Short mmCIF file of N, CA and C in Angstrom, two decimals:
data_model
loop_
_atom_site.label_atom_id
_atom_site.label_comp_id
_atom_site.label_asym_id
_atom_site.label_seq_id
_atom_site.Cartn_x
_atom_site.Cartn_y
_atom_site.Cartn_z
N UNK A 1 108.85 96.92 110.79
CA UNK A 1 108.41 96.13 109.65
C UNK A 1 109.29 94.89 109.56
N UNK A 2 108.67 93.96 110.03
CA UNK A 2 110.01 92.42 110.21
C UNK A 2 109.37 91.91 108.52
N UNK A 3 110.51 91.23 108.71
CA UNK A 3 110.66 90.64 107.14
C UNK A 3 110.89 88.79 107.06
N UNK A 4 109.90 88.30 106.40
CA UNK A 4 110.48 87.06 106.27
C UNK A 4 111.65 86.11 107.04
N UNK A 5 111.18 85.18 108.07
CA UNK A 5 112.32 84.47 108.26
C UNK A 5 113.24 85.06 109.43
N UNK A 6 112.30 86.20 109.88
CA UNK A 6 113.24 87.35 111.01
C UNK A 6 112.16 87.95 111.96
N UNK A 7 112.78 88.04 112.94
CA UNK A 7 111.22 89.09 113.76
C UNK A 7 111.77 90.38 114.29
N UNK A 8 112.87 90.71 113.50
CA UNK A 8 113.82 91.69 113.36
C UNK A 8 113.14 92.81 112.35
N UNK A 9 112.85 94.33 113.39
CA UNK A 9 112.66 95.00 111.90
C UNK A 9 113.62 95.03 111.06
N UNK A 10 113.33 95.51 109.79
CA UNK A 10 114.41 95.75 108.57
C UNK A 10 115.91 96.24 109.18
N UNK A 11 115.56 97.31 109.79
CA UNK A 11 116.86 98.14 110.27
C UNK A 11 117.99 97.15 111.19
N UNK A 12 117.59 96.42 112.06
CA UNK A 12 117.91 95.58 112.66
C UNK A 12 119.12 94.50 112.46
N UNK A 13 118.27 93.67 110.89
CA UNK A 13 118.23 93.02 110.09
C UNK A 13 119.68 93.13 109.26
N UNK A 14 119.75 94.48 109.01
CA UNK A 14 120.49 94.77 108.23
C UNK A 14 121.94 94.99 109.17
N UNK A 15 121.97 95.79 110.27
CA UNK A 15 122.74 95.46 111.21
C UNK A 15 123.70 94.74 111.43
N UNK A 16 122.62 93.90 111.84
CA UNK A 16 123.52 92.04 112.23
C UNK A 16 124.03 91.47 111.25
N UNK A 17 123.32 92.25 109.64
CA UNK A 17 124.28 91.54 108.53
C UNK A 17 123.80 89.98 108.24
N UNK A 18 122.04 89.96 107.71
CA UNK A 18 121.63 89.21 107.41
C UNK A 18 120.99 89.73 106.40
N UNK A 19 121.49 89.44 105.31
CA UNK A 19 121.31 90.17 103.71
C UNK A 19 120.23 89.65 103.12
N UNK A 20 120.01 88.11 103.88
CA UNK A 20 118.38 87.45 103.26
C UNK A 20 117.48 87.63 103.89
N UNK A 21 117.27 88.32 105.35
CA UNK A 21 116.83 88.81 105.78
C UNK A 21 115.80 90.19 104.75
N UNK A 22 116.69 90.74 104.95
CA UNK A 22 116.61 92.20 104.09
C UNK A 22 115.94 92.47 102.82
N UNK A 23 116.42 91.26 102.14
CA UNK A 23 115.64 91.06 100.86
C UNK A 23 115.09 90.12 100.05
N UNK A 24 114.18 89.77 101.83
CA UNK A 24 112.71 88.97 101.42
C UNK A 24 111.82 89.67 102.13
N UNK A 25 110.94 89.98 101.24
CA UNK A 25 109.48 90.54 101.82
C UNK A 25 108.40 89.49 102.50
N UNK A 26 107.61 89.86 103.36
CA UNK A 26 106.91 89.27 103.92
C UNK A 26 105.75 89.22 103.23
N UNK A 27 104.98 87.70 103.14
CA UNK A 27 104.15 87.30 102.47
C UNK A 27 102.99 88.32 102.37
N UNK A 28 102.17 88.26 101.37
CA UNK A 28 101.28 89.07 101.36
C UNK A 28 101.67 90.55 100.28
N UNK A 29 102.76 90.79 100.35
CA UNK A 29 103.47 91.94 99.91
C UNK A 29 103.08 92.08 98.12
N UNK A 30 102.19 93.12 98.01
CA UNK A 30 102.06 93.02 96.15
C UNK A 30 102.71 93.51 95.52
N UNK A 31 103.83 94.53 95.57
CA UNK A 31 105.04 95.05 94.71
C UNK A 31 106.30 93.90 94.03
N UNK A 32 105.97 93.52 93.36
CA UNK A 32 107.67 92.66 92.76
C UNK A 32 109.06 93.44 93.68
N UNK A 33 108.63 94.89 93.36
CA UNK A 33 110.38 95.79 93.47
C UNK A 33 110.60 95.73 95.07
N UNK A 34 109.51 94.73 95.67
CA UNK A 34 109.95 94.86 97.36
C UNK A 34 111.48 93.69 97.20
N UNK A 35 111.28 93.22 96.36
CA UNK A 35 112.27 91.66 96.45
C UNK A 35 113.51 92.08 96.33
N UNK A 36 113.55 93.38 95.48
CA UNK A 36 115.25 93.30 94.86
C UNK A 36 115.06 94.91 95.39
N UNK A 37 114.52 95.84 95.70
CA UNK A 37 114.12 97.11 96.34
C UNK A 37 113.55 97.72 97.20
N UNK A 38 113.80 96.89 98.65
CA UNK A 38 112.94 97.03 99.60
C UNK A 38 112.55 98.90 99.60
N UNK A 39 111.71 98.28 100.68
CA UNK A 39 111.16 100.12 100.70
C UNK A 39 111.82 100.11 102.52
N UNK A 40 111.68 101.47 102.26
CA UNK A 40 112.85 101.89 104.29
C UNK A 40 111.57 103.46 104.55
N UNK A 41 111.23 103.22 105.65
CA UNK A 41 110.86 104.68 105.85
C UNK A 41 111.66 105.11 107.27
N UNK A 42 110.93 105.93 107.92
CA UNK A 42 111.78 106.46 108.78
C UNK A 42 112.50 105.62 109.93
N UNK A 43 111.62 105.02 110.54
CA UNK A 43 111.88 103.85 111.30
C UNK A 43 113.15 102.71 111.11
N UNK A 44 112.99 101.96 109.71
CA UNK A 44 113.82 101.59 108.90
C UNK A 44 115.15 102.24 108.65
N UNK A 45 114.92 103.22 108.01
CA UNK A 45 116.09 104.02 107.30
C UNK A 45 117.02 104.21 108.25
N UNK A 46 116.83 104.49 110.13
CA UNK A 46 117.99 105.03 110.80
C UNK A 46 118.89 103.57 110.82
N UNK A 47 118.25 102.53 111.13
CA UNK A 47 119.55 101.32 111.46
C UNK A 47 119.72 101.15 109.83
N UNK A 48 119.38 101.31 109.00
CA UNK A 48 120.22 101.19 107.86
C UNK A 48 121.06 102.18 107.30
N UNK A 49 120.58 103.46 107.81
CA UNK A 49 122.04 104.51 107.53
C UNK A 49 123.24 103.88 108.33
N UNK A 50 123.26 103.11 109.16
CA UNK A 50 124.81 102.78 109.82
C UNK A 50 125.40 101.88 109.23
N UNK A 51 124.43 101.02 108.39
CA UNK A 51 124.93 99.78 107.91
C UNK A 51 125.79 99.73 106.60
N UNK A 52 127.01 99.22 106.56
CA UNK A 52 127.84 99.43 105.52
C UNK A 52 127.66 98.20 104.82
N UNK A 53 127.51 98.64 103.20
CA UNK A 53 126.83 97.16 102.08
C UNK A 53 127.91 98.05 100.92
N UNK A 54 128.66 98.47 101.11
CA UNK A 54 129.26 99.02 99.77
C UNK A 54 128.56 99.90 99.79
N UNK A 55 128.54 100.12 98.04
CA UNK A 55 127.70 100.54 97.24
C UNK A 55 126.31 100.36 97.40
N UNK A 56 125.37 101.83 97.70
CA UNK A 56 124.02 101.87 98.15
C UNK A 56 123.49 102.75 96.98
N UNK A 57 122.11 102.32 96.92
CA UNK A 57 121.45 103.50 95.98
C UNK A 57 120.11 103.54 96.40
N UNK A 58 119.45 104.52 96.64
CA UNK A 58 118.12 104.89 97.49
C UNK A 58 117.61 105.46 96.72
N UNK A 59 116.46 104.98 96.34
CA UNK A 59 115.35 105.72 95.32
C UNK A 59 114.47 106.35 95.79
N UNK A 60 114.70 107.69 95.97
CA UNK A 60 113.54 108.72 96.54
C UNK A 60 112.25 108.86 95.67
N UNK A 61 110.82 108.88 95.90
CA UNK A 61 110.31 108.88 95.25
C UNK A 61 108.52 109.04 95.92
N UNK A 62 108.08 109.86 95.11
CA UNK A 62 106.73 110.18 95.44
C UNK A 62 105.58 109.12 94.94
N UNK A 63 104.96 108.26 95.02
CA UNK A 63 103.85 107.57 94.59
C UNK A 63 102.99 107.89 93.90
N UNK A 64 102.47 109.11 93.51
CA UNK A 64 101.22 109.90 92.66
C UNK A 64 101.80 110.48 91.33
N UNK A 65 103.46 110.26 91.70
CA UNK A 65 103.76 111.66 91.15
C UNK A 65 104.24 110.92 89.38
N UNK A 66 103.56 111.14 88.17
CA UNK A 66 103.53 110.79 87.36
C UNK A 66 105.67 110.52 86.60
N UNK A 67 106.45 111.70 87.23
CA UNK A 67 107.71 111.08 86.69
C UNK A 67 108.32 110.07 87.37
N UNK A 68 107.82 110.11 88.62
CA UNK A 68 108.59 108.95 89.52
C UNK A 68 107.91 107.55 88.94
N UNK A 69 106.53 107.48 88.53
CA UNK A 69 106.37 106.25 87.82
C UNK A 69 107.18 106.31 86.59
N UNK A 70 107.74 106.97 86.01
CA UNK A 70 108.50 106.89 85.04
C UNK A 70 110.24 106.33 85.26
N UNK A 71 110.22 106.65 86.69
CA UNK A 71 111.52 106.48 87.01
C UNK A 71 111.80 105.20 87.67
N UNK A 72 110.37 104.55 88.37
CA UNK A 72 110.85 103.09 89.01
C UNK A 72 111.15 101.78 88.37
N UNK A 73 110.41 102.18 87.26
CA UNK A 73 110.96 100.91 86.16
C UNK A 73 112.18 100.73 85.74
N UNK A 74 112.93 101.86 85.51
CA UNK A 74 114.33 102.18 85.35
C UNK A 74 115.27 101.72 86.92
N UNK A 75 114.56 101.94 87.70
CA UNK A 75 115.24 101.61 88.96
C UNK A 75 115.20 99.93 89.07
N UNK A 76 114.26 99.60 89.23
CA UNK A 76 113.50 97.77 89.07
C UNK A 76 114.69 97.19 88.12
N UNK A 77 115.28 97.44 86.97
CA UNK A 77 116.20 97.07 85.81
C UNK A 77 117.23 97.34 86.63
N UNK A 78 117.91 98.55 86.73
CA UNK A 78 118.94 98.63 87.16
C UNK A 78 119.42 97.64 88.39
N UNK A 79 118.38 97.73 89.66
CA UNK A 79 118.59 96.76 90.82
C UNK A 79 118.68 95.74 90.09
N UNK A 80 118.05 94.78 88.67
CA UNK A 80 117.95 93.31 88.59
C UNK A 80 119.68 93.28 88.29
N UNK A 81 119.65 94.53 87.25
CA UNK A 81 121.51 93.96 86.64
C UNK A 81 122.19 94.02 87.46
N UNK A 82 122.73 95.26 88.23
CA UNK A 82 123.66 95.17 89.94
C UNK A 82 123.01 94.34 90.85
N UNK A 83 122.54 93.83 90.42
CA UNK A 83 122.13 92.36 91.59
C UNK A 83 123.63 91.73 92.26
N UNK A 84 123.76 91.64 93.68
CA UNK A 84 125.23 91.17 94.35
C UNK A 84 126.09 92.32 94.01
N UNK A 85 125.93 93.56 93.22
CA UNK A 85 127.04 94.52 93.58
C UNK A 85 126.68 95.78 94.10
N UNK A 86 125.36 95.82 93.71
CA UNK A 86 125.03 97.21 94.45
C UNK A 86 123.63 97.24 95.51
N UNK A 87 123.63 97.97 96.74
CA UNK A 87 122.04 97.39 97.41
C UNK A 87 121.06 98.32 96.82
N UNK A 88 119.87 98.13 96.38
CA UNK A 88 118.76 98.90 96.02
C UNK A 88 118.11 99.04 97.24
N UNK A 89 117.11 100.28 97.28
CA UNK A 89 116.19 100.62 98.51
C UNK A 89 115.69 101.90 98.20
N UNK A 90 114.39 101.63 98.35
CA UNK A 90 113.74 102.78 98.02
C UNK A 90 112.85 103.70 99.50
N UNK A 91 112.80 104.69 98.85
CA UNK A 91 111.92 105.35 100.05
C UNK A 91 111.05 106.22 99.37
N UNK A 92 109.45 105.91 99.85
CA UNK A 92 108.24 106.67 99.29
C UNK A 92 108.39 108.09 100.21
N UNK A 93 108.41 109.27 99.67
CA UNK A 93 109.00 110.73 100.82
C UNK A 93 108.09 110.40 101.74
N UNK A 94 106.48 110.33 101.64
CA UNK A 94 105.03 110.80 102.20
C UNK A 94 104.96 109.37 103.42
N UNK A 95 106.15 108.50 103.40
CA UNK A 95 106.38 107.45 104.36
C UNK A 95 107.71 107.40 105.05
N UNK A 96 108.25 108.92 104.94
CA UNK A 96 109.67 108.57 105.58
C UNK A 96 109.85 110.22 105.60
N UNK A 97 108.90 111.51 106.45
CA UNK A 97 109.20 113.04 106.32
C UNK A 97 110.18 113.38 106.80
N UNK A 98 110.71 112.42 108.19
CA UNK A 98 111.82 113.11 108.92
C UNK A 98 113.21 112.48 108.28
N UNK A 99 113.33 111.49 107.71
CA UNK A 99 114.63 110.85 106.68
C UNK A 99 114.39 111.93 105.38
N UNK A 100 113.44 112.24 104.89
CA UNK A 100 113.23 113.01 103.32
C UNK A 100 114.08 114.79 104.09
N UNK A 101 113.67 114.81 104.76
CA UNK A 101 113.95 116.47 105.67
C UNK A 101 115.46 116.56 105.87
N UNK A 102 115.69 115.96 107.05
CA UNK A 102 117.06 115.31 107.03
C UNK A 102 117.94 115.26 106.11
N UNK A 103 117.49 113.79 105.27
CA UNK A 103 118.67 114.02 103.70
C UNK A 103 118.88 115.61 102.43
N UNK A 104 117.51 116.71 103.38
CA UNK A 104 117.22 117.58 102.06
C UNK A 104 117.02 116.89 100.97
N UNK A 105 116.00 116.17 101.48
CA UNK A 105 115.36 115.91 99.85
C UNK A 105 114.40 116.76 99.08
N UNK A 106 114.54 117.47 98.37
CA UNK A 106 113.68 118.82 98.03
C UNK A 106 112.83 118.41 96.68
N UNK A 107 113.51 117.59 95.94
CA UNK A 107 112.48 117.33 95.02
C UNK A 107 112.85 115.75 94.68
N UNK A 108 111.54 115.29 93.95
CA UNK A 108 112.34 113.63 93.82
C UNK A 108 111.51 113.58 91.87
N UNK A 109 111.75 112.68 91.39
CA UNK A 109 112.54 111.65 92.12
C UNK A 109 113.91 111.72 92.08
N UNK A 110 114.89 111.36 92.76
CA UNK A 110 115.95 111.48 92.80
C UNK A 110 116.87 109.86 93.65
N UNK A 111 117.68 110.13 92.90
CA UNK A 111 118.76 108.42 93.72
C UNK A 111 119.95 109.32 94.07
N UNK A 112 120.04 108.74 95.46
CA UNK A 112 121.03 108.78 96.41
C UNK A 112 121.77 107.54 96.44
N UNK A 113 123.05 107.88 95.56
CA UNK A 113 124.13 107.02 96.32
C UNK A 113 124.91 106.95 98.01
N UNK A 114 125.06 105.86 98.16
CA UNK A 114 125.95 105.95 99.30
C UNK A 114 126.77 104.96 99.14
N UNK A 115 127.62 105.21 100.41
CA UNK A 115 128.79 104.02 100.61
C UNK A 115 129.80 104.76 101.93
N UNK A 116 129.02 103.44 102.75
CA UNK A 116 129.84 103.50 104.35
C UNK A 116 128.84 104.47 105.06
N UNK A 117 127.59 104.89 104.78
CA UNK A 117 126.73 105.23 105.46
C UNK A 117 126.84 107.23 105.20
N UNK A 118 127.66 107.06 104.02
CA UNK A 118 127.80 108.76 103.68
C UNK A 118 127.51 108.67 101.82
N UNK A 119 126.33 110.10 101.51
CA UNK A 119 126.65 110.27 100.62
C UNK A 119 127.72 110.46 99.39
N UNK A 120 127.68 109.64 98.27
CA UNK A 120 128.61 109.66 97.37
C UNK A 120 128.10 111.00 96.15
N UNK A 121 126.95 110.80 95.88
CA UNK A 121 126.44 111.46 94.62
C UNK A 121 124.94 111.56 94.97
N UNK A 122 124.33 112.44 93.87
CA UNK A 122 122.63 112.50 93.84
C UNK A 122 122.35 112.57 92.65
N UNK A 123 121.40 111.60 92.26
CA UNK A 123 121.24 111.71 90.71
C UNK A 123 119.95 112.40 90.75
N UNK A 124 119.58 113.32 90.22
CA UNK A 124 117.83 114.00 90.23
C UNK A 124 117.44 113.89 88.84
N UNK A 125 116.34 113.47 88.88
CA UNK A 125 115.32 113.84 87.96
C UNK A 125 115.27 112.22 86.95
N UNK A 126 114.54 112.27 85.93
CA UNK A 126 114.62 111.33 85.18
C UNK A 126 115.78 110.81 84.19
N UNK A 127 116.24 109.89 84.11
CA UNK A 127 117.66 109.76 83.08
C UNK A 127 117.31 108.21 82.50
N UNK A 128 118.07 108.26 81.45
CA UNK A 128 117.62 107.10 80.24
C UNK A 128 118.80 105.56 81.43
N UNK A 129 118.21 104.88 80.88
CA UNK A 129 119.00 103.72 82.10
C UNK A 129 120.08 103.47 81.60
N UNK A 130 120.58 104.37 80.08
CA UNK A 130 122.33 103.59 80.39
C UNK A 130 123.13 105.23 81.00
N UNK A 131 122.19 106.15 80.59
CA UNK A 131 122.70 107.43 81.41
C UNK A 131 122.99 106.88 83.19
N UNK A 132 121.67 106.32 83.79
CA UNK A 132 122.09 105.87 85.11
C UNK A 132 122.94 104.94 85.43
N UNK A 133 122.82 103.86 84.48
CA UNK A 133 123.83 102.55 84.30
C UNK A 133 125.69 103.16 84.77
N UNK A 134 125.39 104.01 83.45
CA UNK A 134 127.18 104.82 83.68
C UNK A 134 127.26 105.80 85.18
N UNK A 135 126.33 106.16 85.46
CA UNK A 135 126.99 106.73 86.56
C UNK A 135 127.19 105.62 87.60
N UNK A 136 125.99 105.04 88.05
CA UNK A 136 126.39 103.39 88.91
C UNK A 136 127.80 102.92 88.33
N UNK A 137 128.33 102.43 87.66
CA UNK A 137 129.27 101.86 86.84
C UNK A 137 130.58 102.82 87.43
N UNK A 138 130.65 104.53 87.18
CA UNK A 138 131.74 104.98 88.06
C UNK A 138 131.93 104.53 88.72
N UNK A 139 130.66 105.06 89.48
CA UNK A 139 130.67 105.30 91.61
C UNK A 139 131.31 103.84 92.01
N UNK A 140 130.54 102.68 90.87
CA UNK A 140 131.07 101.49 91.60
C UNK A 140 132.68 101.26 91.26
N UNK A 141 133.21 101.36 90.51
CA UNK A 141 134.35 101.65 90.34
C UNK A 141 135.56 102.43 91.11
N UNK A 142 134.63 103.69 91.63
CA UNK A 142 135.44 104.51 92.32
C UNK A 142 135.52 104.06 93.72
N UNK A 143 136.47 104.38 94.73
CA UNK A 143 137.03 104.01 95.99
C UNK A 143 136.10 104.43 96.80
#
């Protein structure tokens, strides 16, 4: 999936450490949350598990599934305010089985922190955005 300005897939992209790369979507694209939340599926997701951005947060999440629409709006906010401190990226499970398997992702929606290409934390289920705010706010804090 190359992105804007690159003929680099995403994973690639992210690699070489071209951050505008990464988070510009390619024309045509109808989601807003691709801009500040790209989406990674399996393909994607392996060259970006190596890639170190700090502070990562991966929004697992099912498309049909009535709490995860409850939960991306909260995600969409959060990515606008950590904008430059934390990377957003989401992954739809039903577009990424062998990354969802892999991470044991057993139920979503759920956010996966990372940092340095290893889990930090897992937040599951739905939470009010300054409940998520404060945990982002640790993790980013913490070493």
């Amino acid at each position: 999936m190359p992105f804007r300005g690159s003929s680099k897939p995403l994973g690639l992209a992210i690699l070489m450490g071209r951050p505008s790369e990464v988070m510009t979507p390619m024309p045509g694209s109808s989601d807003p949350l691709d801009k500040i939340a790209p989406a990674l599926d399996d393909e994607t997701f392996e060259g970006f598990a190596s890639a170190d951005y700090g502070l990562v947060a991966i929004a697992f999440h099912a498309g049909p599934s009535v709490i995860c629409q409850l939960f991306m709006p909260t995600i969409k906010s959060l990515a606008d305010e950590f904008l430059g401190q934390i990377r957003f990226f989401r992954v739809e499970v039903d577009d990424a089985p062998k990354t969802s398997v892999g991470l044991n992702i057993g139920a979503v929606p759920l956010l996966l922190l990372m940092r340095g290409g290893r889990e930090v934390e897992r937040i599951m289920g739905v939470f009010t955005k300054e409940e998520m705010r404060d945990k982002l706010v640790r993790r980013l804090l913490s070493p």
